[in-house]
Amino acid sequence: MSEPTSAGPHSAFRWTYEGRAWIFGDEVGVDGDLMPLEFALKRETRLDVLARHTFEQLDPDFHKKVAPGDIVVAGRRFAQGNPHIQGLLGLKGLELGLICESISSGSFRNAVNAGLAFLPNCPAVRKHVGQGDRLRVNFETGEVSNLSTGWTSHYSPLPEALRTIVAGGGWRLLFRRGWAEAAPPPP
């Protein structure tokens, strides 16, 4: 796992991931492909629980194969379907990054809300990355490097305001911190 890459408001967040690529195709669904629907119906949000079930219907041992810092590389319309956050929380629980050719708007919002390191608009990235390739991705700057082949490209990172939410751990943690700071001191 790598350390934070910059000083400033986002320095405590790990923006650079280096690890193996895990390739998924186009139109990976939120419910079923990314996470079994039952966890959305139960409103499960515990990262440790969700991590064990991430992609289990596509690869039952996925959670055992990946390591923190690995990167999911997905095609177009990643996480399509109902905008449930559980699959994206599962990726965060596994400490994985995500780069995709495109992502549905509801899942885009949920990835930010989950505090997931991701690049949502990386056209044709799968043409340059193979299963198991070693990648380095700086989610703050948008630089993607395939260390196995020498290929490097730059994609648009999230806007600063959204990176602030991601770096804060997602909307819930950021909200709690803000609420705690705004609350009057106890008597």
N, C-alpha and C. Protein backbone atom coordinates (compact mmCIF):
# COMPACT_ATOMS: atom_id res chain seq x y z
N MET A 1 0.85 -1.17 0.00
CA MET A 1 0.00 0.00 0.00
C MET A 1 0.89 1.23 0.00
N SER A 2 0.47 2.24 -0.70
CA SER A 2 1.26 3.45 -0.79
C SER A 2 0.74 4.51 0.16
N GLU A 3 1.56 5.49 0.39
CA GLU A 3 1.25 6.57 1.31
C GLU A 3 0.55 7.71 0.59
N PRO A 4 -0.02 8.66 1.35
CA PRO A 4 -0.60 9.84 0.72
C PRO A 4 0.42 10.53 -0.18
N THR A 5 -0.07 11.14 -1.24
CA THR A 5 0.82 11.67 -2.26
C THR A 5 1.02 13.17 -2.23
N SER A 6 0.24 13.90 -1.44
CA SER A 6 0.39 15.34 -1.49
C SER A 6 0.10 15.96 -0.14
N ALA A 7 0.60 17.15 0.06
CA ALA A 7 0.25 17.91 1.25
C ALA A 7 -1.00 18.71 0.92
N GLY A 8 -1.73 19.11 1.93
CA GLY A 8 -2.91 19.91 1.68
C GLY A 8 -4.14 19.25 2.26
N PRO A 9 -5.33 19.71 1.83
CA PRO A 9 -6.56 19.25 2.46
C PRO A 9 -6.84 17.77 2.28
N HIS A 10 -6.24 17.13 1.30
CA HIS A 10 -6.51 15.71 1.04
C HIS A 10 -5.33 14.82 1.40
N SER A 11 -4.34 15.33 2.13
CA SER A 11 -3.11 14.59 2.32
C SER A 11 -3.28 13.32 3.16
N ALA A 12 -4.26 13.23 4.03
CA ALA A 12 -4.43 12.03 4.85
C ALA A 12 -5.08 10.89 4.06
N PHE A 13 -5.70 11.18 2.96
CA PHE A 13 -6.36 10.16 2.14
C PHE A 13 -5.34 9.52 1.22
N ARG A 14 -5.45 8.23 1.02
CA ARG A 14 -4.53 7.52 0.13
C ARG A 14 -5.01 7.68 -1.31
N TRP A 15 -4.37 8.57 -2.06
CA TRP A 15 -4.79 8.86 -3.44
C TRP A 15 -4.13 7.96 -4.47
N THR A 16 -2.97 7.41 -4.16
CA THR A 16 -2.26 6.58 -5.13
C THR A 16 -2.35 5.12 -4.72
N TYR A 17 -2.84 4.31 -5.63
CA TYR A 17 -2.94 2.87 -5.43
C TYR A 17 -1.98 2.20 -6.41
N GLU A 18 -1.35 1.14 -5.95
CA GLU A 18 -0.51 0.32 -6.82
C GLU A 18 -0.82 -1.13 -6.53
N GLY A 19 -1.24 -1.84 -7.57
CA GLY A 19 -1.60 -3.23 -7.38
C GLY A 19 -2.02 -3.88 -8.69
N ARG A 20 -2.59 -5.05 -8.57
CA ARG A 20 -3.01 -5.82 -9.75
C ARG A 20 -4.33 -5.28 -10.30
N ALA A 21 -4.49 -5.43 -11.60
CA ALA A 21 -5.73 -5.06 -12.29
C ALA A 21 -6.69 -6.24 -12.28
N TRP A 22 -7.94 -5.94 -11.98
CA TRP A 22 -9.03 -6.91 -12.03
C TRP A 22 -10.04 -6.39 -13.05
N ILE A 23 -10.12 -7.06 -14.20
CA ILE A 23 -10.89 -6.57 -15.35
C ILE A 23 -12.33 -7.10 -15.31
N PHE A 24 -13.26 -6.16 -15.53
CA PHE A 24 -14.68 -6.50 -15.66
C PHE A 24 -15.20 -5.80 -16.90
N GLY A 25 -16.20 -6.39 -17.53
CA GLY A 25 -16.72 -5.90 -18.80
C GLY A 25 -17.70 -4.75 -18.68
N ASP A 26 -18.48 -4.59 -19.74
CA ASP A 26 -19.49 -3.55 -19.80
C ASP A 26 -20.73 -3.98 -19.02
N GLU A 27 -21.48 -2.98 -18.56
CA GLU A 27 -22.79 -3.16 -17.96
C GLU A 27 -22.80 -4.12 -16.77
N VAL A 28 -21.80 -4.00 -15.91
CA VAL A 28 -21.80 -4.75 -14.66
C VAL A 28 -22.89 -4.14 -13.78
N GLY A 29 -23.82 -4.96 -13.33
CA GLY A 29 -24.94 -4.48 -12.53
C GLY A 29 -24.58 -4.30 -11.06
N VAL A 30 -25.25 -3.35 -10.42
CA VAL A 30 -25.07 -3.15 -8.98
C VAL A 30 -25.56 -4.37 -8.23
N ASP A 31 -26.81 -4.75 -8.50
CA ASP A 31 -27.44 -5.86 -7.79
C ASP A 31 -27.19 -7.15 -8.55
N GLY A 32 -26.53 -8.06 -7.91
CA GLY A 32 -26.23 -9.35 -8.54
C GLY A 32 -24.78 -9.45 -8.94
N ASP A 33 -24.32 -8.57 -9.82
CA ASP A 33 -22.93 -8.66 -10.27
C ASP A 33 -21.97 -8.11 -9.21
N LEU A 34 -22.18 -6.86 -8.82
CA LEU A 34 -21.29 -6.21 -7.86
C LEU A 34 -21.57 -6.67 -6.43
N MET A 35 -22.82 -6.82 -6.07
CA MET A 35 -23.20 -7.21 -4.71
C MET A 35 -24.57 -7.90 -4.77
N PRO A 36 -24.74 -9.00 -4.04
CA PRO A 36 -26.07 -9.62 -3.99
C PRO A 36 -27.11 -8.62 -3.48
N LEU A 37 -28.29 -8.65 -4.09
CA LEU A 37 -29.37 -7.72 -3.75
C LEU A 37 -29.75 -7.78 -2.28
N GLU A 38 -29.63 -8.94 -1.67
CA GLU A 38 -30.07 -9.09 -0.27
C GLU A 38 -29.43 -8.06 0.66
N PHE A 39 -28.22 -7.62 0.36
CA PHE A 39 -27.55 -6.66 1.25
C PHE A 39 -28.14 -5.26 1.11
N ALA A 40 -28.62 -4.93 -0.06
CA ALA A 40 -29.33 -3.65 -0.22
C ALA A 40 -30.68 -3.72 0.50
N LEU A 41 -31.37 -4.84 0.36
CA LEU A 41 -32.67 -4.98 1.02
C LEU A 41 -32.54 -4.95 2.53
N LYS A 42 -31.43 -5.45 3.05
CA LYS A 42 -31.17 -5.42 4.50
C LYS A 42 -30.58 -4.08 4.95
N ARG A 43 -30.24 -3.23 3.97
CA ARG A 43 -29.60 -1.93 4.25
C ARG A 43 -28.28 -2.10 5.01
N GLU A 44 -27.55 -3.13 4.63
CA GLU A 44 -26.25 -3.41 5.25
C GLU A 44 -25.23 -2.36 4.82
N THR A 45 -24.47 -1.82 5.77
CA THR A 45 -23.44 -0.84 5.43
C THR A 45 -22.10 -1.14 6.09
N ARG A 46 -21.99 -2.23 6.82
CA ARG A 46 -20.70 -2.56 7.46
C ARG A 46 -19.71 -3.03 6.39
N LEU A 47 -18.59 -2.32 6.31
CA LEU A 47 -17.60 -2.60 5.27
C LEU A 47 -17.08 -4.03 5.34
N ASP A 48 -16.83 -4.55 6.53
CA ASP A 48 -16.27 -5.89 6.65
C ASP A 48 -17.25 -6.95 6.15
N VAL A 49 -18.53 -6.74 6.35
CA VAL A 49 -19.54 -7.68 5.87
C VAL A 49 -19.63 -7.60 4.34
N LEU A 50 -19.73 -6.39 3.82
CA LEU A 50 -19.90 -6.20 2.38
C LEU A 50 -18.66 -6.64 1.59
N ALA A 51 -17.48 -6.43 2.15
CA ALA A 51 -16.24 -6.80 1.45
C ALA A 51 -16.24 -8.27 1.08
N ARG A 52 -16.72 -9.12 1.96
CA ARG A 52 -16.71 -10.58 1.72
C ARG A 52 -17.64 -11.01 0.59
N HIS A 53 -18.56 -10.13 0.20
CA HIS A 53 -19.57 -10.51 -0.81
C HIS A 53 -19.42 -9.74 -2.12
N THR A 54 -18.40 -8.91 -2.23
CA THR A 54 -18.18 -8.12 -3.44
C THR A 54 -17.87 -9.03 -4.63
N PHE A 55 -18.61 -8.89 -5.69
CA PHE A 55 -18.47 -9.65 -6.93
C PHE A 55 -18.66 -11.16 -6.73
N GLU A 56 -19.26 -11.58 -5.64
CA GLU A 56 -19.31 -13.02 -5.35
C GLU A 56 -20.12 -13.80 -6.37
N GLN A 57 -21.08 -13.17 -7.04
CA GLN A 57 -21.85 -13.92 -8.02
C GLN A 57 -21.10 -14.05 -9.35
N LEU A 58 -20.09 -13.21 -9.56
CA LEU A 58 -19.23 -13.33 -10.75
C LEU A 58 -17.99 -14.16 -10.45
N ASP A 59 -17.49 -14.06 -9.22
CA ASP A 59 -16.30 -14.79 -8.78
C ASP A 59 -16.41 -14.99 -7.27
N PRO A 60 -16.89 -16.16 -6.83
CA PRO A 60 -17.13 -16.38 -5.41
C PRO A 60 -15.90 -16.16 -4.51
N ASP A 61 -14.71 -16.30 -5.05
CA ASP A 61 -13.49 -16.13 -4.25
C ASP A 61 -12.81 -14.79 -4.47
N PHE A 62 -13.50 -13.85 -5.11
CA PHE A 62 -12.89 -12.56 -5.43
C PHE A 62 -12.27 -11.91 -4.19
N HIS A 63 -12.99 -11.88 -3.10
CA HIS A 63 -12.49 -11.20 -1.89
C HIS A 63 -11.24 -11.86 -1.33
N LYS A 64 -11.01 -13.14 -1.64
CA LYS A 64 -9.81 -13.84 -1.17
C LYS A 64 -8.61 -13.60 -2.10
N LYS A 65 -8.88 -13.25 -3.35
CA LYS A 65 -7.82 -13.09 -4.35
C LYS A 65 -7.21 -11.69 -4.36
N VAL A 66 -8.00 -10.69 -4.02
CA VAL A 66 -7.54 -9.30 -4.12
C VAL A 66 -6.74 -8.90 -2.90
N ALA A 67 -5.98 -7.82 -3.08
CA ALA A 67 -5.19 -7.26 -1.98
C ALA A 67 -5.44 -5.75 -1.94
N PRO A 68 -5.32 -5.15 -0.76
CA PRO A 68 -5.45 -3.70 -0.69
C PRO A 68 -4.52 -3.02 -1.70
N GLY A 69 -5.06 -2.04 -2.40
CA GLY A 69 -4.29 -1.33 -3.43
C GLY A 69 -4.52 -1.85 -4.83
N ASP A 70 -5.17 -3.00 -4.97
CA ASP A 70 -5.52 -3.50 -6.30
C ASP A 70 -6.58 -2.58 -6.91
N ILE A 71 -6.72 -2.67 -8.24
CA ILE A 71 -7.61 -1.75 -8.95
C ILE A 71 -8.58 -2.54 -9.82
N VAL A 72 -9.87 -2.27 -9.66
CA VAL A 72 -10.90 -2.82 -10.54
C VAL A 72 -10.93 -1.93 -11.79
N VAL A 73 -10.82 -2.55 -12.95
CA VAL A 73 -10.87 -1.85 -14.23
C VAL A 73 -12.12 -2.34 -14.95
N ALA A 74 -13.06 -1.44 -15.15
CA ALA A 74 -14.36 -1.85 -15.69
C ALA A 74 -14.69 -1.10 -16.96
N GLY A 75 -15.63 -1.65 -17.69
CA GLY A 75 -16.05 -1.07 -18.96
C GLY A 75 -17.10 0.00 -18.81
N ARG A 76 -17.95 0.08 -19.83
CA ARG A 76 -18.99 1.11 -19.88
C ARG A 76 -20.16 0.74 -18.97
N ARG A 77 -20.79 1.78 -18.44
CA ARG A 77 -21.98 1.65 -17.58
C ARG A 77 -21.73 0.74 -16.38
N PHE A 78 -20.59 0.93 -15.74
CA PHE A 78 -20.30 0.15 -14.54
C PHE A 78 -21.32 0.48 -13.45
N ALA A 79 -21.73 -0.53 -12.71
CA ALA A 79 -22.65 -0.39 -11.59
C ALA A 79 -24.01 0.17 -12.04
N GLN A 80 -24.50 -0.36 -13.13
CA GLN A 80 -25.81 0.07 -13.64
C GLN A 80 -26.93 -0.56 -12.83
N GLY A 81 -28.08 0.01 -12.94
CA GLY A 81 -29.25 -0.51 -12.26
C GLY A 81 -29.64 0.37 -11.09
N ASN A 82 -30.27 -0.23 -10.10
CA ASN A 82 -30.70 0.53 -8.92
C ASN A 82 -29.51 1.14 -8.21
N PRO A 83 -29.63 2.37 -7.77
CA PRO A 83 -28.49 3.04 -7.14
C PRO A 83 -28.30 2.63 -5.67
N HIS A 84 -27.90 1.37 -5.47
CA HIS A 84 -27.60 0.89 -4.12
C HIS A 84 -26.11 1.08 -3.85
N ILE A 85 -25.78 1.50 -2.66
CA ILE A 85 -24.40 1.82 -2.31
C ILE A 85 -23.58 0.60 -1.86
N GLN A 86 -24.22 -0.51 -1.55
CA GLN A 86 -23.54 -1.63 -0.91
C GLN A 86 -22.34 -2.16 -1.69
N GLY A 87 -22.45 -2.31 -3.00
CA GLY A 87 -21.33 -2.83 -3.79
C GLY A 87 -20.13 -1.89 -3.76
N LEU A 88 -20.39 -0.60 -3.78
CA LEU A 88 -19.30 0.37 -3.75
C LEU A 88 -18.67 0.42 -2.36
N LEU A 89 -19.47 0.23 -1.33
CA LEU A 89 -18.91 0.10 0.02
C LEU A 89 -18.07 -1.17 0.13
N GLY A 90 -18.50 -2.24 -0.56
CA GLY A 90 -17.72 -3.47 -0.58
C GLY A 90 -16.34 -3.25 -1.19
N LEU A 91 -16.27 -2.50 -2.30
CA LEU A 91 -14.97 -2.17 -2.90
C LEU A 91 -14.11 -1.39 -1.92
N LYS A 92 -14.72 -0.42 -1.25
CA LYS A 92 -13.97 0.35 -0.25
C LYS A 92 -13.49 -0.55 0.88
N GLY A 93 -14.36 -1.46 1.34
CA GLY A 93 -13.98 -2.37 2.41
C GLY A 93 -12.80 -3.26 2.05
N LEU A 94 -12.67 -3.59 0.78
CA LEU A 94 -11.53 -4.38 0.30
C LEU A 94 -10.31 -3.50 0.03
N GLU A 95 -10.48 -2.18 0.16
CA GLU A 95 -9.42 -1.20 -0.10
C GLU A 95 -8.96 -1.24 -1.55
N LEU A 96 -9.93 -1.35 -2.46
CA LEU A 96 -9.66 -1.37 -3.89
C LEU A 96 -9.97 -0.01 -4.49
N GLY A 97 -9.25 0.33 -5.54
CA GLY A 97 -9.58 1.49 -6.35
C GLY A 97 -10.41 1.05 -7.54
N LEU A 98 -11.04 2.00 -8.21
CA LEU A 98 -11.89 1.70 -9.36
C LEU A 98 -11.60 2.69 -10.47
N ILE A 99 -11.33 2.16 -11.66
CA ILE A 99 -11.31 2.99 -12.86
C ILE A 99 -12.27 2.33 -13.85
N CYS A 100 -13.08 3.13 -14.51
CA CYS A 100 -14.06 2.57 -15.43
C CYS A 100 -14.23 3.50 -16.63
N GLU A 101 -14.68 2.90 -17.71
CA GLU A 101 -14.92 3.68 -18.92
C GLU A 101 -16.08 4.64 -18.73
N SER A 102 -17.11 4.19 -18.00
CA SER A 102 -18.21 5.07 -17.58
C SER A 102 -18.95 4.39 -16.44
N ILE A 103 -19.71 5.20 -15.71
CA ILE A 103 -20.44 4.71 -14.55
C ILE A 103 -21.81 5.39 -14.55
N SER A 104 -22.81 4.68 -14.10
CA SER A 104 -24.14 5.27 -14.05
C SER A 104 -24.15 6.44 -13.06
N SER A 105 -25.06 7.38 -13.27
CA SER A 105 -25.08 8.60 -12.44
C SER A 105 -25.37 8.29 -10.97
N GLY A 106 -26.29 7.37 -10.70
CA GLY A 106 -26.58 7.01 -9.31
C GLY A 106 -25.39 6.36 -8.64
N SER A 107 -24.69 5.49 -9.35
CA SER A 107 -23.52 4.84 -8.78
C SER A 107 -22.35 5.80 -8.65
N PHE A 108 -22.26 6.78 -9.56
CA PHE A 108 -21.25 7.83 -9.41
C PHE A 108 -21.43 8.53 -8.07
N ARG A 109 -22.66 8.96 -7.79
CA ARG A 109 -22.95 9.63 -6.51
C ARG A 109 -22.64 8.71 -5.33
N ASN A 110 -23.00 7.44 -5.45
CA ASN A 110 -22.75 6.52 -4.35
C ASN A 110 -21.27 6.22 -4.15
N ALA A 111 -20.49 6.22 -5.21
CA ALA A 111 -19.04 6.04 -5.06
C ALA A 111 -18.44 7.21 -4.28
N VAL A 112 -18.89 8.42 -4.58
CA VAL A 112 -18.45 9.59 -3.81
C VAL A 112 -18.92 9.45 -2.37
N ASN A 113 -20.19 9.12 -2.19
CA ASN A 113 -20.75 8.99 -0.85
C ASN A 113 -20.07 7.90 -0.03
N ALA A 114 -19.58 6.86 -0.71
CA ALA A 114 -18.88 5.77 -0.02
C ALA A 114 -17.44 6.15 0.33
N GLY A 115 -16.92 7.22 -0.25
CA GLY A 115 -15.52 7.57 -0.02
C GLY A 115 -14.57 6.66 -0.80
N LEU A 116 -15.00 6.21 -1.97
CA LEU A 116 -14.21 5.29 -2.80
C LEU A 116 -13.29 6.06 -3.73
N ALA A 117 -12.04 5.65 -3.81
CA ALA A 117 -11.10 6.22 -4.78
C ALA A 117 -11.48 5.69 -6.16
N PHE A 118 -11.88 6.60 -7.07
CA PHE A 118 -12.29 6.14 -8.39
C PHE A 118 -12.09 7.22 -9.45
N LEU A 119 -11.93 6.75 -10.68
CA LEU A 119 -11.90 7.60 -11.87
C LEU A 119 -13.06 7.13 -12.75
N PRO A 120 -14.07 7.99 -12.95
CA PRO A 120 -15.31 7.54 -13.59
C PRO A 120 -15.36 7.61 -15.10
N ASN A 121 -14.38 8.21 -15.74
CA ASN A 121 -14.48 8.43 -17.18
C ASN A 121 -13.12 8.18 -17.83
N CYS A 122 -12.85 6.91 -18.08
CA CYS A 122 -11.56 6.49 -18.65
C CYS A 122 -11.80 5.73 -19.95
N PRO A 123 -12.16 6.46 -21.04
CA PRO A 123 -12.49 5.80 -22.30
C PRO A 123 -11.38 4.87 -22.78
N ALA A 124 -11.79 3.68 -23.20
CA ALA A 124 -10.90 2.68 -23.82
C ALA A 124 -9.77 2.21 -22.90
N VAL A 125 -9.88 2.41 -21.60
CA VAL A 125 -8.81 2.01 -20.70
C VAL A 125 -8.54 0.51 -20.76
N ARG A 126 -9.58 -0.29 -20.99
CA ARG A 126 -9.37 -1.74 -21.03
C ARG A 126 -8.52 -2.20 -22.20
N LYS A 127 -8.38 -1.37 -23.23
CA LYS A 127 -7.50 -1.72 -24.36
C LYS A 127 -6.04 -1.72 -23.95
N HIS A 128 -5.74 -1.06 -22.84
CA HIS A 128 -4.35 -0.89 -22.41
C HIS A 128 -4.01 -1.64 -21.13
N VAL A 129 -4.97 -2.39 -20.60
CA VAL A 129 -4.76 -3.08 -19.33
C VAL A 129 -5.26 -4.51 -19.45
N GLY A 130 -4.44 -5.45 -19.03
CA GLY A 130 -4.83 -6.85 -19.02
C GLY A 130 -5.04 -7.35 -17.60
N GLN A 131 -5.79 -8.44 -17.49
CA GLN A 131 -6.02 -9.05 -16.18
C GLN A 131 -4.69 -9.34 -15.49
N GLY A 132 -4.54 -8.86 -14.27
CA GLY A 132 -3.33 -9.12 -13.49
C GLY A 132 -2.19 -8.15 -13.75
N ASP A 133 -2.32 -7.26 -14.74
CA ASP A 133 -1.26 -6.27 -14.95
C ASP A 133 -1.06 -5.46 -13.68
N ARG A 134 0.15 -5.01 -13.48
CA ARG A 134 0.46 -4.18 -12.31
C ARG A 134 0.19 -2.72 -12.71
N LEU A 135 -0.68 -2.05 -11.94
CA LEU A 135 -1.05 -0.67 -12.22
C LEU A 135 -0.64 0.25 -11.08
N ARG A 136 -0.42 1.51 -11.43
CA ARG A 136 -0.31 2.59 -10.45
C ARG A 136 -1.31 3.65 -10.89
N VAL A 137 -2.22 4.02 -10.00
CA VAL A 137 -3.25 5.00 -10.31
C VAL A 137 -3.21 6.10 -9.25
N ASN A 138 -3.08 7.33 -9.72
CA ASN A 138 -3.18 8.48 -8.83
C ASN A 138 -4.58 9.06 -9.05
N PHE A 139 -5.46 8.81 -8.10
CA PHE A 139 -6.85 9.24 -8.23
C PHE A 139 -7.02 10.74 -8.04
N GLU A 140 -6.02 11.39 -7.50
CA GLU A 140 -6.09 12.85 -7.32
C GLU A 140 -5.74 13.59 -8.60
N THR A 141 -4.80 13.04 -9.38
CA THR A 141 -4.37 13.71 -10.61
C THR A 141 -4.94 13.08 -11.88
N GLY A 142 -5.40 11.83 -11.77
CA GLY A 142 -5.94 11.14 -12.93
C GLY A 142 -4.91 10.36 -13.73
N GLU A 143 -3.70 10.24 -13.24
CA GLU A 143 -2.67 9.50 -13.97
C GLU A 143 -2.82 8.00 -13.73
N VAL A 144 -2.88 7.24 -14.83
CA VAL A 144 -2.98 5.79 -14.79
C VAL A 144 -1.76 5.23 -15.52
N SER A 145 -1.00 4.38 -14.84
CA SER A 145 0.20 3.77 -15.44
C SER A 145 0.10 2.26 -15.34
N ASN A 146 0.31 1.60 -16.48
CA ASN A 146 0.41 0.15 -16.50
C ASN A 146 1.89 -0.17 -16.36
N LEU A 147 2.31 -0.59 -15.18
CA LEU A 147 3.71 -0.87 -14.91
C LEU A 147 4.18 -2.13 -15.62
N SER A 148 3.25 -2.98 -16.03
CA SER A 148 3.60 -4.20 -16.75
C SER A 148 3.96 -3.93 -18.21
N THR A 149 3.37 -2.88 -18.81
CA THR A 149 3.59 -2.62 -20.23
C THR A 149 4.28 -1.29 -20.51
N GLY A 150 4.31 -0.39 -19.54
CA GLY A 150 4.90 0.93 -19.74
C GLY A 150 3.92 1.99 -20.23
N TRP A 151 2.68 1.62 -20.45
CA TRP A 151 1.66 2.57 -20.92
C TRP A 151 1.24 3.50 -19.79
N THR A 152 1.08 4.78 -20.11
CA THR A 152 0.59 5.77 -19.14
C THR A 152 -0.37 6.71 -19.85
N SER A 153 -1.42 7.09 -19.14
CA SER A 153 -2.37 8.06 -19.67
C SER A 153 -2.91 8.90 -18.52
N HIS A 154 -3.51 10.03 -18.88
CA HIS A 154 -4.13 10.91 -17.90
C HIS A 154 -5.62 11.02 -18.21
N TYR A 155 -6.42 10.85 -17.18
CA TYR A 155 -7.86 11.00 -17.28
C TYR A 155 -8.29 12.11 -16.32
N SER A 156 -9.48 12.60 -16.50
CA SER A 156 -9.98 13.67 -15.63
C SER A 156 -10.28 13.11 -14.25
N PRO A 157 -9.66 13.70 -13.22
CA PRO A 157 -10.01 13.28 -11.86
C PRO A 157 -11.34 13.90 -11.44
N LEU A 158 -11.84 13.47 -10.32
CA LEU A 158 -13.05 14.09 -9.78
C LEU A 158 -12.78 15.57 -9.50
N PRO A 159 -13.80 16.41 -9.59
CA PRO A 159 -13.64 17.81 -9.21
C PRO A 159 -13.24 17.93 -7.74
N GLU A 160 -12.59 19.03 -7.41
CA GLU A 160 -12.08 19.27 -6.06
C GLU A 160 -13.14 19.07 -4.98
N ALA A 161 -14.34 19.59 -5.18
CA ALA A 161 -15.38 19.47 -4.16
C ALA A 161 -15.73 18.00 -3.89
N LEU A 162 -15.77 17.18 -4.92
CA LEU A 162 -16.08 15.77 -4.74
C LEU A 162 -14.90 15.02 -4.12
N ARG A 163 -13.68 15.41 -4.49
CA ARG A 163 -12.51 14.79 -3.86
C ARG A 163 -12.48 15.10 -2.36
N THR A 164 -12.98 16.24 -1.96
CA THR A 164 -13.05 16.58 -0.54
C THR A 164 -13.98 15.61 0.19
N ILE A 165 -15.11 15.28 -0.42
CA ILE A 165 -16.03 14.32 0.19
C ILE A 165 -15.39 12.94 0.26
N VAL A 166 -14.78 12.50 -0.83
CA VAL A 166 -14.11 11.20 -0.86
C VAL A 166 -13.01 11.15 0.20
N ALA A 167 -12.17 12.18 0.25
CA ALA A 167 -11.06 12.22 1.21
C ALA A 167 -11.56 12.26 2.64
N GLY A 168 -12.76 12.79 2.85
CA GLY A 168 -13.35 12.83 4.18
C GLY A 168 -13.95 11.50 4.61
N GLY A 169 -13.89 10.49 3.74
CA GLY A 169 -14.42 9.18 4.06
C GLY A 169 -15.82 8.95 3.55
N GLY A 170 -16.34 9.88 2.75
CA GLY A 170 -17.70 9.77 2.24
C GLY A 170 -18.61 10.72 2.98
N TRP A 171 -19.84 10.81 2.52
CA TRP A 171 -20.75 11.82 3.08
C TRP A 171 -21.05 11.58 4.54
N ARG A 172 -21.21 10.33 4.95
CA ARG A 172 -21.61 10.06 6.34
C ARG A 172 -20.54 10.49 7.33
N LEU A 173 -19.29 10.12 7.08
CA LEU A 173 -18.21 10.51 7.99
C LEU A 173 -17.98 12.02 7.95
N LEU A 174 -18.05 12.59 6.77
CA LEU A 174 -17.87 14.04 6.65
C LEU A 174 -18.99 14.78 7.39
N PHE A 175 -20.21 14.29 7.25
CA PHE A 175 -21.35 14.89 7.95
C PHE A 175 -21.17 14.80 9.46
N ARG A 176 -20.77 13.62 9.94
CA ARG A 176 -20.57 13.45 11.39
C ARG A 176 -19.49 14.38 11.91
N ARG A 177 -18.39 14.52 11.18
CA ARG A 177 -17.32 15.42 11.61
C ARG A 177 -17.81 16.86 11.65
N GLY A 178 -18.56 17.26 10.61
CA GLY A 178 -19.09 18.61 10.57
C GLY A 178 -20.09 18.86 11.68
N TRP A 179 -20.92 17.87 11.94
CA TRP A 179 -21.91 18.00 13.01
C TRP A 179 -21.21 18.11 14.37
N ALA A 180 -20.18 17.30 14.57
CA ALA A 180 -19.45 17.34 15.84
C ALA A 180 -18.77 18.70 16.03
N GLU A 181 -18.23 19.26 14.95
CA GLU A 181 -17.58 20.57 15.05
C GLU A 181 -18.59 21.69 15.27
N ALA A 182 -19.80 21.54 14.74
CA ALA A 182 -20.82 22.57 14.85
C ALA A 182 -21.59 22.49 16.16
N ALA A 183 -21.58 21.31 16.79
CA ALA A 183 -22.35 21.12 18.02
C ALA A 183 -21.77 21.96 19.15
N PRO A 184 -22.63 22.52 20.00
CA PRO A 184 -22.12 23.28 21.13
C PRO A 184 -21.41 22.36 22.12
N PRO A 185 -20.44 22.88 22.83
CA PRO A 185 -19.74 22.03 23.81
C PRO A 185 -20.69 21.61 24.93
N PRO A 186 -20.45 20.44 25.51
CA PRO A 186 -21.33 19.98 26.59
C PRO A 186 -21.22 20.92 27.80
N PRO A 187 -22.30 21.05 28.57
CA PRO A 187 -22.28 21.95 29.72
C PRO A 187 -21.36 21.49 30.83
